[in-house]
Amino acid sequence: VRVPSFRYDIEQEIDLIEEIARIHGYDSFASTLPEGKTAPFYRDEEETKVEKVQNTLLSMGLWEVLTYSFIPLDIVTKLNLPIPPNAIRMDNPLSGEWEIMRFSLLPGLIQVGIVNFSRGNHDLKIFEVGKVYMKKGSSFLEEYHAGGLLSGIWQKGGWNAPDIQADLFQAKGIIEGLLEEWGKYFHWEETITPLLEPALALRIGEKEAGIIG
């Protein structure tokens, strides 16, 4: 086949096929759906657990948020949050907002709270389930963490009942309801942390699994 010089749009075999189809008439071809095989979708065990935690917290009336995987160093400093020695720092961050990969979900949740407070919304019931990142020897470690932030009114009152404010006991009840859903045995211990006062440490067996305050 010799292509005329003025048909610079015909370069490949598929271009010739398209040209024949155009001349023959597209309406002359029977309409068929493309065929193909798709691999079955499998959700691994970790994703199934994460989805169960998310659905449980949503069923309790909380709102899910998604924050960035990078956190600014200044908010970590303001929160007096100790930076673990195996935290991942950026050598050449694009801006001050991307200095360090998050080792905790708390800075991101606090940022969401700050934005809402600046817009006059003080009633917050938010949570996030996401990965945190740290170094582990010559490689990197990714772990799923869950965190939440409660503020203002937990439940609106009626004509015969006052508003219920969000407090430590509401947070404690959420965690206990989540763990009971999983059938976990746990207990609480009073603890001291520079960020939360008062504060309770959640222990599952001998392991500290989290802190609320």
Short mmCIF file of C-alpha atoms in Angstrom, two decimals:
data_model
loop_
_atom_site.label_atom_id
_atom_site.label_comp_id
_atom_site.label_asym_id
_atom_site.label_seq_id
_atom_site.Cartn_x
_atom_site.Cartn_y
_atom_site.Cartn_z
CA VAL A 1 0.00 0.00 0.00
CA ARG A 2 1.36 3.40 -0.99
CA VAL A 3 -0.05 6.32 1.00
CA PRO A 4 -0.43 9.65 -0.85
CA SER A 5 2.03 12.27 0.36
CA PHE A 6 -0.77 14.65 1.36
CA ARG A 7 -2.21 12.09 3.82
CA TYR A 8 0.29 12.82 6.55
CA ASP A 9 -2.23 11.56 9.13
CA ILE A 10 -1.74 7.93 7.97
CA GLU A 11 1.37 6.58 9.66
CA GLN A 12 0.54 3.13 11.01
CA GLU A 13 -1.41 0.03 10.10
CA ILE A 14 -4.25 1.04 12.39
CA ASP A 15 -4.61 4.29 10.43
CA LEU A 16 -5.24 2.29 7.23
CA ILE A 17 -7.80 0.12 9.04
CA GLU A 18 -9.58 3.24 10.26
CA GLU A 19 -9.58 4.70 6.74
CA ILE A 20 -11.12 1.53 5.26
CA ALA A 21 -13.76 1.54 7.99
CA ARG A 22 -14.55 5.20 7.22
CA ILE A 23 -14.98 4.54 3.51
CA HIS A 24 -16.95 1.36 4.10
CA GLY A 25 -19.18 3.19 6.54
CA TYR A 26 -19.20 2.94 10.33
CA ASP A 27 -22.91 2.16 10.25
CA SER A 28 -22.15 -1.04 8.32
CA PHE A 29 -20.45 -2.61 11.32
CA ALA A 30 -22.49 -4.51 13.88
CA SER A 31 -22.50 -3.01 17.36
CA THR A 32 -20.69 -5.29 19.81
CA LEU A 33 -19.36 -4.85 23.31
CA PRO A 34 -15.60 -5.28 23.76
CA GLU A 35 -14.59 -8.55 25.36
CA GLY A 36 -11.96 -8.99 27.99
CA LYS A 37 -11.13 -10.85 31.15
CA THR A 38 -10.91 -9.06 34.47
CA ALA A 39 -9.19 -10.46 37.50
CA PRO A 40 -11.42 -11.02 40.53
CA PHE A 41 -11.12 -8.39 43.25
CA TYR A 42 -9.83 -9.60 46.60
CA ARG A 43 -9.62 -7.45 49.72
CA ASP A 44 -6.73 -8.52 51.93
CA GLU A 45 -7.05 -9.06 55.67
CA GLU A 46 -5.53 -5.70 56.59
CA GLU A 47 -7.92 -3.74 54.35
CA THR A 48 -10.85 -5.70 55.76
CA LYS A 49 -9.85 -4.75 59.32
CA VAL A 50 -9.39 -1.08 58.38
CA GLU A 51 -12.81 -0.97 56.72
CA LYS A 52 -14.41 -2.55 59.81
CA VAL A 53 -12.88 0.11 62.08
CA GLN A 54 -14.04 2.88 59.73
CA ASN A 55 -17.59 1.54 59.53
CA THR A 56 -17.78 1.09 63.31
CA LEU A 57 -16.70 4.69 63.97
CA LEU A 58 -19.07 6.00 61.30
CA SER A 59 -21.93 4.09 62.93
CA MET A 60 -21.15 5.94 66.17
CA GLY A 61 -21.84 9.28 64.52
CA LEU A 62 -18.29 10.37 63.75
CA TRP A 63 -17.16 11.97 60.49
CA GLU A 64 -14.14 10.61 58.64
CA VAL A 65 -11.41 12.97 57.43
CA LEU A 66 -8.35 12.41 55.26
CA THR A 67 -5.17 14.38 55.91
CA TYR A 68 -1.82 14.58 54.16
CA SER A 69 0.94 12.03 54.71
CA PHE A 70 3.34 14.92 55.37
CA ILE A 71 3.19 17.23 58.37
CA PRO A 72 4.82 20.62 59.00
CA LEU A 73 7.52 20.67 61.64
CA ASP A 74 6.21 23.86 63.25
CA ILE A 75 2.89 22.31 64.31
CA VAL A 76 4.75 19.33 65.79
CA THR A 77 6.84 21.79 67.81
CA LYS A 78 3.78 23.78 68.94
CA LEU A 79 2.08 20.58 70.08
CA ASN A 80 5.20 19.66 72.05
CA LEU A 81 5.01 16.30 70.32
CA PRO A 82 8.26 14.32 70.62
CA ILE A 83 9.66 13.32 67.24
CA PRO A 84 10.79 9.68 67.26
CA PRO A 85 14.41 9.11 66.18
CA ASN A 86 13.24 6.90 63.30
CA ALA A 87 10.95 9.57 61.81
CA ILE A 88 11.38 10.16 58.08
CA ARG A 89 12.51 13.69 57.22
CA MET A 90 12.58 15.15 53.71
CA ASP A 91 16.04 16.21 52.48
CA ASN A 92 14.63 18.78 50.05
CA PRO A 93 11.00 19.53 51.01
CA LEU A 94 8.99 21.50 48.47
CA SER A 95 7.76 23.75 51.28
CA GLY A 96 7.55 23.95 55.04
CA GLU A 97 4.32 21.96 54.86
CA TRP A 98 6.15 18.82 53.73
CA GLU A 99 9.12 18.61 56.06
CA ILE A 100 8.45 15.27 57.69
CA MET A 101 6.33 12.20 56.96
CA ARG A 102 3.69 11.71 59.60
CA PHE A 103 4.60 9.46 62.50
CA SER A 104 1.27 10.28 64.16
CA LEU A 105 -2.22 11.21 62.92
CA LEU A 106 -2.59 13.85 65.64
CA PRO A 107 -0.96 16.84 63.85
CA GLY A 108 -3.21 16.36 60.82
CA LEU A 109 -6.33 16.12 62.99
CA ILE A 110 -5.30 19.26 64.91
CA GLN A 111 -4.88 21.10 61.61
CA VAL A 112 -8.41 20.08 60.59
CA GLY A 113 -9.61 21.38 63.95
CA ILE A 114 -7.81 24.71 63.50
CA VAL A 115 -9.38 25.23 60.06
CA ASN A 116 -12.86 24.46 61.42
CA PHE A 117 -12.41 26.73 64.44
CA SER A 118 -11.29 29.58 62.17
CA ARG A 119 -14.58 29.21 60.29
CA GLY A 120 -16.70 29.24 63.42
CA ASN A 121 -17.35 25.49 63.63
CA HIS A 122 -16.46 24.35 67.13
CA ASP A 123 -18.52 21.15 67.18
CA LEU A 124 -16.32 18.39 65.86
CA LYS A 125 -16.61 14.60 65.87
CA ILE A 126 -13.91 13.50 63.44
CA PHE A 127 -11.61 10.52 63.01
CA GLU A 128 -9.02 9.22 60.61
CA VAL A 129 -7.68 5.75 59.91
CA GLY A 130 -4.47 6.00 57.95
CA LYS A 131 -0.86 4.99 57.68
CA VAL A 132 2.08 6.43 59.60
CA TYR A 133 5.64 6.10 58.34
CA MET A 134 8.95 5.43 60.07
CA LYS A 135 12.38 4.04 59.34
CA LYS A 136 13.18 0.47 60.23
CA GLY A 137 16.85 -0.22 59.70
CA SER A 138 17.63 0.24 56.02
CA SER A 139 13.96 0.00 55.00
CA PHE A 140 10.74 1.76 55.92
CA LEU A 141 7.77 0.79 58.05
CA GLU A 142 4.12 1.63 57.30
CA GLU A 143 1.49 1.02 59.97
CA TYR A 144 -2.22 1.78 60.15
CA HIS A 145 -3.19 4.04 63.07
CA ALA A 146 -6.54 5.43 64.15
CA GLY A 147 -7.07 8.84 65.74
CA GLY A 148 -9.92 11.15 66.56
CA LEU A 149 -10.80 14.66 67.70
CA LEU A 150 -13.88 15.67 69.68
CA SER A 151 -14.86 19.24 70.43
CA GLY A 152 -17.89 21.29 71.41
CA ILE A 153 -21.32 19.70 71.44
CA TRP A 154 -21.50 15.91 71.18
CA GLN A 155 -25.29 15.74 71.08
CA LYS A 156 -27.84 18.52 70.78
CA GLY A 157 -30.33 18.72 73.60
CA GLY A 158 -34.04 19.30 73.35
CA TRP A 159 -36.57 21.51 75.07
CA ASN A 160 -36.32 19.36 78.20
CA ALA A 161 -32.64 18.35 78.09
CA PRO A 162 -29.36 20.27 77.83
CA ASP A 163 -26.72 19.76 75.18
CA ILE A 164 -24.21 16.99 75.86
CA GLN A 165 -20.66 18.26 75.57
CA ALA A 166 -17.82 16.22 74.10
CA ASP A 167 -15.37 15.21 76.80
CA LEU A 168 -12.96 12.52 77.92
CA PHE A 169 -15.79 10.15 78.81
CA GLN A 170 -17.28 10.38 75.31
CA ALA A 171 -13.88 9.52 73.82
CA LYS A 172 -13.47 6.65 76.30
CA GLY A 173 -16.88 5.27 75.36
CA ILE A 174 -16.05 5.37 71.64
CA ILE A 175 -12.82 3.42 72.14
CA GLU A 176 -14.50 0.87 74.40
CA GLY A 177 -17.30 0.36 71.90
CA LEU A 178 -14.75 -0.15 69.13
CA LEU A 179 -12.73 -2.68 71.12
CA GLU A 180 -15.83 -4.57 72.23
CA GLU A 181 -16.73 -4.90 68.55
CA TRP A 182 -13.41 -6.70 68.11
CA GLY A 183 -13.71 -8.73 71.30
CA LYS A 184 -10.51 -7.26 72.74
CA TYR A 185 -9.68 -7.33 76.46
CA PHE A 186 -8.31 -3.99 77.65
CA HIS A 187 -7.89 -1.72 80.63
CA TRP A 188 -7.17 1.96 81.28
CA GLU A 189 -4.34 3.52 83.26
CA GLU A 190 -3.78 7.13 84.24
CA THR A 191 -0.77 8.58 82.48
CA ILE A 192 1.11 11.86 82.05
CA THR A 193 1.69 13.40 78.63
CA PRO A 194 2.74 16.95 77.74
CA LEU A 195 -0.13 17.29 75.28
CA LEU A 196 -3.19 15.93 77.08
CA GLU A 197 -4.44 16.62 80.59
CA PRO A 198 -5.98 14.57 82.07
CA ALA A 199 -4.90 11.56 80.05
CA LEU A 200 -5.61 7.84 80.04
CA ALA A 201 -3.44 5.17 78.46
CA LEU A 202 -5.20 2.27 76.77
CA ARG A 203 -3.55 -1.08 77.38
CA ILE A 204 -4.32 -4.31 75.57
CA GLY A 205 -2.53 -6.93 77.58
CA GLU A 206 0.85 -5.44 78.48
CA LYS A 207 1.05 -3.24 75.40
CA GLU A 208 0.13 0.45 75.35
CA ALA A 209 -2.21 0.78 72.37
CA GLY A 210 -3.09 4.47 72.58
CA ILE A 211 -3.76 7.57 74.68
CA ILE A 212 -6.85 9.72 75.09
CA GLY A 213 -7.29 13.00 76.92
#
